[in-house]
Amino acid sequence: MSKAHLGVSAYYHDSAAALIVDGVPVAAAQEERFTRKRHDRAFPRNAIRYCLEATGLQLSDLASITYYEQSEVKFRRMLSSFASAGPGGFGAFTRVLPKWLQWKRSVLLTVDRELDQLGLGRGPRAIAIPHHRSHAASAFFASPFKQAAVVCIDGVGEWQTTTVWRGDHDQLELVDSISYPHSLGLLYSAFTEFCGFKVDSGEYKLMGLAPYGEPRYASLIVDQIVRLRDDGSFSLNLDCFEFLRGHRMTGRAFERLFDGPARSPEASLTQRECDLAASIQVVTDQAVLGLVKAAKTMTGMSNLCLAGGVALNCVSNGGIDRSGLFKRLWVQPAAGDAGCALGAALDTSIRLDGRPPVNSDDAMSGAYLGPQFSDEAIVAFLESHGHRYVQLPEVQLLDTVVSALDAGKVVGWFQGRMEFGPRALGARSILGDPRNANMQRTMNLKIKYRESFRPFAPSVLKEDSHAYFSMENESPYMLVVAPVSAAIREEGAPRRSLGCINDIRSDLPAITHVDFSARVQTVTESRNSRYARLLKAFRARTGCSVLVNTSFNVRGEPIVCTPEEAFRCFMRTEIDVLVLGSCVLFKSEQGALSETTDWRAEIPLD
């Protein structure tokens, strides 16, 4: 009889649920994809319902339900943190204490009550494992490795902010750790806030901004803000931060060190913010590389797994990839807290039932673990709303899409199961021609409605990746930044000012960042067969096996989940062609979208 285990993350940010059957992930999704509230922290009732319905199970069929962290331990850390802040932390303490006394301190009772109210049977009572163990399990037990070093780096769990583990078959052993308040995640978030972006969602903007600057503050950061030691450990100068007092990340100390007050959100970016972004990226790269070097020494392993929010820093990951320290690198595609739901379920499943044979790719099924919609369901939706479409066999479908892309059109691509994690990987994607010099600006300003400086990622056939990018390992989850190959870029130093966005000297300007880098997704038929065949069809027509791939959403919204959401995004933006399964829709053939409010005015800051 199959053994099914549910994992849950909730109440802080990026709530999610994941279901493991016989040691293998079979369904996983973030709650935001159902509620349409970005980074939704609510109890993931919709995600849980999806996971169970996708497998025909009820809660009463489950062997275990595991929550992703230990709330009692986190509560003690918060009490200690506020006590160490002295009188300055009293205001924040009085704001958060009531919720902790009411329910957060005993969150498992709340989880059990929420589960019982779903009407899906009575499941086993929830248990909890440490936050960083959830991260580590999501990385190692889903990886293609029988043995590996595992490094988890985030803001903070209960106490730990950085952990090193030794993974060996079905065992995961904690080797070393660094604890709060010393945290690379909080360090990077402090600079995110100081540069005017939102903490816990704007860090990727800071990473994208970095190549426009020079790291002129890097030495100052290492001298005054964070101490990096030869053994890979680090510590923060807490006098420079405000987060212990609970109000904000930074204050007067940052203003004195970095030439004035923090940038206000949505204010014009200046060269100072570019230079700050470049500086903290250089320091983060140095710190992360020091940690993984230490992990190799401590574990003796030749493979490396990464998880935690800082593992989403693709630039640092690229540095590890090129360092040659490890034979292979694997990053959990849902490296943040959403992935902890997966790790929690995996850890309990493997502890009780053992680890199944390791898959040569990994256990993630390409991260395509979310809802899917049949062609019959898609046609029923289109017919019921009177939308004009044509349904095509695959060969004709691919030819139609390739022709549109080659003509400079932008294509919304909706296929199969939705991705788990923050990256669109060819299931809920917006696609464009990377050879088109205007494509980046068009997508940013007319489709994504976001800052023009932000780069777009390429999808490339794995077998052709070395012709375009200088990278050691594959990157199936778009989590490694690699230099663009010298063969497709022109000689000469790149210009780094914000005004040079349309002056990229490359054969693939739409995916080449100003420092001649790209955040790469390598594609294979074993993970996404139709998307791989689309890339092959594009290569056959154009000689180029690369496409621009960005997530199917606009700024401030989660990635689309359903055909209806995809159609609405298609009609609200300047996407030219929409592909829903085997159905193709052309913007020129659609009527006007009827809406009662100005949706653009309601886009939140992200």
Tab-separated table of C-alpha atoms in Angstrom, residues 376-573:
chain	number	residue	atom	x	y	z
A	376	GLU	CA	-11.128	19.366	-23.125
A	377	ALA	CA	-11.254	21.697	-20.122
A	378	ILE	CA	-9.516	24.468	-22.059
A	379	VAL	CA	-11.901	24.159	-25.015
A	380	ALA	CA	-14.877	24.178	-22.648
A	381	PHE	CA	-13.613	27.430	-21.099
A	382	LEU	CA	-13.031	29.091	-24.474
A	383	GLU	CA	-16.379	27.993	-25.888
A	384	SER	CA	-18.336	29.065	-22.808
A	385	HIS	CA	-16.949	32.598	-23.118
A	386	GLY	CA	-17.076	32.873	-26.883
A	387	HIS	CA	-13.334	33.406	-27.302
A	388	ARG	CA	-11.965	32.873	-30.796
A	389	TYR	CA	-9.372	30.143	-31.109
A	390	VAL	CA	-8.054	27.418	-33.375
A	391	GLN	CA	-7.127	23.945	-32.122
A	392	LEU	CA	-4.100	22.454	-33.842
A	393	PRO	CA	-2.106	19.195	-33.897
A	394	GLU	CA	1.322	19.618	-32.326
A	395	VAL	CA	3.399	19.934	-35.515
A	396	GLN	CA	1.163	22.694	-36.836
A	397	LEU	CA	0.947	24.282	-33.378
A	398	LEU	CA	4.721	24.512	-33.061
A	399	ASP	CA	5.086	25.861	-36.599
A	400	THR	CA	2.502	28.567	-35.854
A	401	VAL	CA	4.226	29.598	-32.624
A	402	VAL	CA	7.698	29.613	-34.181
A	403	SER	CA	6.458	31.749	-37.080
A	404	ALA	CA	4.996	34.255	-34.615
A	405	LEU	CA	8.186	34.376	-32.537
A	406	ASP	CA	10.361	34.783	-35.630
A	407	ALA	CA	8.153	37.691	-36.677
A	408	GLY	CA	8.815	39.496	-33.378
A	409	LYS	CA	5.552	38.527	-31.682
A	410	VAL	CA	5.248	37.822	-27.960
A	411	VAL	CA	3.640	34.499	-27.021
A	412	GLY	CA	1.860	33.459	-23.845
A	413	TRP	CA	2.649	29.741	-23.357
A	414	PHE	CA	0.357	27.706	-21.054
A	415	GLN	CA	1.092	23.955	-20.993
A	416	GLY	CA	0.784	21.017	-18.635
A	417	ARG	CA	1.352	21.224	-14.893
A	418	MET	CA	2.169	24.545	-13.245
A	419	GLU	CA	5.663	25.036	-11.847
A	420	PHE	CA	6.402	24.805	-8.111
A	421	GLY	CA	8.702	27.618	-7.042
A	422	PRO	CA	9.235	31.202	-8.218
A	423	ARG	CA	10.470	30.466	-11.762
A	424	ALA	CA	8.429	29.909	-14.907
A	425	LEU	CA	10.017	26.954	-16.677
A	426	GLY	CA	8.011	26.571	-19.866
A	427	ALA	CA	4.627	25.682	-18.376
A	428	ARG	CA	3.364	29.170	-17.434
A	429	SER	CA	5.723	31.339	-19.519
A	430	ILE	CA	5.778	34.386	-21.769
A	431	LEU	CA	8.129	33.782	-24.710
A	432	GLY	CA	9.995	36.010	-27.142
A	433	ASP	CA	12.801	36.039	-29.700
A	434	PRO	CA	16.158	36.690	-27.955
A	435	ARG	CA	17.662	38.059	-31.184
A	436	ASN	CA	15.233	41.004	-31.138
A	437	ALA	CA	16.984	44.081	-29.722
A	438	ASN	CA	13.657	45.649	-28.668
A	439	MET	CA	12.249	42.568	-26.950
A	440	GLN	CA	13.492	43.362	-23.424
A	441	ARG	CA	12.009	46.848	-23.423
A	442	THR	CA	8.756	45.652	-25.002
A	443	MET	CA	8.297	42.898	-22.432
A	444	ASN	CA	9.215	45.063	-19.437
A	445	LEU	CA	7.149	48.135	-20.260
A	446	LYS	CA	4.231	46.803	-22.296
A	447	ILE	CA	3.683	43.324	-20.892
A	448	LYS	CA	5.215	42.939	-17.427
A	449	TYR	CA	4.684	46.618	-16.457
A	450	ARG	CA	7.900	46.695	-14.467
A	451	GLU	CA	11.234	48.521	-14.296
A	452	SER	CA	13.030	48.685	-17.625
A	453	PHE	CA	16.425	47.704	-16.141
A	454	ARG	CA	15.343	44.179	-15.234
A	455	PRO	CA	16.790	41.425	-17.451
A	456	PHE	CA	15.034	38.446	-18.979
A	457	ALA	CA	16.178	34.857	-18.784
A	458	PRO	CA	16.884	32.476	-21.656
A	459	SER	CA	15.672	28.932	-22.120
A	460	VAL	CA	18.135	26.867	-24.151
A	461	LEU	CA	18.276	23.263	-25.267
A	462	LYS	CA	20.657	21.493	-22.895
A	463	GLU	CA	22.663	19.975	-25.744
A	464	ASP	CA	23.308	23.444	-27.192
A	465	SER	CA	23.891	25.334	-23.937
A	466	HIS	CA	27.698	25.416	-24.197
A	467	ALA	CA	27.474	27.129	-27.569
A	468	TYR	CA	25.769	30.092	-25.915
A	469	PHE	CA	26.839	30.154	-22.258
A	470	SER	CA	29.953	29.419	-20.198
A	471	MET	CA	28.630	27.026	-17.549
A	472	GLU	CA	29.820	23.776	-16.000
A	473	ASN	CA	26.547	22.095	-14.990
A	474	GLU	CA	23.039	22.044	-16.367
A	475	SER	CA	20.571	24.576	-14.948
A	476	PRO	CA	17.076	23.086	-15.335
A	477	TYR	CA	15.488	25.433	-12.806
A	478	MET	CA	16.890	28.770	-13.995
A	479	LEU	CA	18.957	29.186	-10.835
A	480	VAL	CA	22.446	29.788	-12.229
A	481	VAL	CA	23.747	32.966	-13.880
A	482	ALA	CA	26.411	32.247	-16.486
A	483	PRO	CA	28.505	34.433	-18.808
A	484	VAL	CA	27.261	34.680	-22.369
A	485	SER	CA	29.698	32.916	-24.683
A	486	ALA	CA	32.300	35.097	-26.385
A	487	ALA	CA	31.130	33.597	-29.691
A	488	ILE	CA	27.840	35.531	-29.577
A	489	ARG	CA	28.936	38.832	-28.071
A	490	GLU	CA	30.963	41.634	-29.532
A	491	GLU	CA	34.322	42.589	-28.106
A	492	GLY	CA	34.651	45.581	-25.825
A	493	ALA	CA	33.782	46.463	-22.255
A	494	PRO	CA	30.047	46.720	-21.600
A	495	ARG	CA	28.465	50.003	-20.619
A	496	ARG	CA	26.868	49.796	-17.190
A	497	SER	CA	24.655	52.867	-16.894
A	498	LEU	CA	20.873	52.512	-16.732
A	499	GLY	CA	20.660	54.313	-20.056
A	500	CYS	CA	22.360	51.506	-21.987
A	501	ILE	CA	19.505	49.003	-21.816
A	502	ASN	CA	19.048	48.909	-25.592
A	503	ASP	CA	22.786	48.989	-26.293
A	504	ILE	CA	23.721	45.387	-25.509
A	505	ARG	CA	26.431	44.213	-27.892
A	506	SER	CA	25.345	40.601	-28.351
A	507	ASP	CA	23.739	38.377	-30.969
A	508	LEU	CA	21.072	37.674	-28.328
A	509	PRO	CA	20.461	41.151	-26.869
A	510	ALA	CA	17.108	40.365	-25.249
A	511	ILE	CA	18.648	37.893	-22.785
A	512	THR	CA	22.138	39.362	-22.384
A	513	HIS	CA	22.517	41.525	-19.272
A	514	VAL	CA	24.801	44.556	-19.293
A	515	ASP	CA	27.644	42.521	-17.789
A	516	PHE	CA	27.296	39.898	-20.546
A	517	SER	CA	25.568	37.399	-18.251
A	518	ALA	CA	22.270	35.516	-18.338
A	519	ARG	CA	20.134	33.508	-15.886
A	520	VAL	CA	19.926	30.250	-17.812
A	521	GLN	CA	17.345	27.471	-17.993
A	522	THR	CA	18.559	24.326	-19.742
A	523	VAL	CA	15.712	22.322	-21.294
A	524	THR	CA	15.447	18.599	-22.021
A	525	GLU	CA	12.662	16.428	-23.413
A	526	SER	CA	12.777	14.261	-20.296
A	527	ARG	CA	11.589	17.197	-18.172
A	528	ASN	CA	9.386	19.172	-20.596
A	529	SER	CA	8.880	17.435	-23.906
A	530	ARG	CA	6.668	19.965	-25.705
A	531	TYR	CA	8.769	22.941	-24.650
A	532	ALA	CA	11.921	21.162	-25.824
A	533	ARG	CA	10.274	20.426	-29.162
A	534	LEU	CA	9.320	24.103	-29.472
A	535	LEU	CA	12.966	25.078	-28.977
A	536	LYS	CA	13.999	22.520	-31.593
A	537	ALA	CA	11.430	23.892	-34.025
A	538	PHE	CA	12.708	27.429	-33.408
A	539	ARG	CA	16.266	26.196	-33.997
A	540	ALA	CA	15.222	24.515	-37.254
A	541	ARG	CA	13.730	27.770	-38.548
A	542	THR	CA	16.231	30.312	-37.218
A	543	GLY	CA	19.411	28.427	-36.297
A	544	CYS	CA	18.923	29.644	-32.702
A	545	SER	CA	17.917	27.229	-29.920
A	546	VAL	CA	17.293	29.953	-27.313
A	547	LEU	CA	14.061	31.714	-26.338
A	548	VAL	CA	13.307	34.543	-23.927
A	549	ASN	CA	11.354	32.988	-21.054
A	550	THR	CA	9.672	35.110	-18.387
A	551	SER	CA	6.892	34.227	-15.982
A	552	PHE	CA	3.291	34.447	-17.172
A	553	ASN	CA	2.099	37.329	-14.994
A	554	VAL	CA	2.349	41.088	-14.630
A	555	ARG	CA	4.102	42.953	-11.875
A	556	GLY	CA	2.616	42.411	-8.444
A	557	GLU	CA	0.628	39.316	-9.394
A	558	PRO	CA	1.442	35.618	-8.941
A	559	ILE	CA	2.120	33.461	-11.995
A	560	VAL	CA	-1.141	32.437	-13.682
A	561	CYS	CA	-2.585	29.074	-12.708
A	562	THR	CA	-5.764	28.622	-14.778
A	563	PRO	CA	-6.733	29.166	-18.449
A	564	GLU	CA	-9.002	32.021	-17.361
A	565	GLU	CA	-6.125	33.813	-15.603
A	566	ALA	CA	-3.893	33.277	-18.634
A	567	PHE	CA	-6.546	34.732	-20.955
A	568	ARG	CA	-7.056	37.757	-18.710
A	569	CYS	CA	-3.302	38.458	-18.618
A	570	PHE	CA	-3.173	38.012	-22.415
A	571	MET	CA	-5.913	40.571	-22.934
A	572	ARG	CA	-4.616	43.077	-20.389
A	573	THR	CA	-1.157	43.213	-21.920
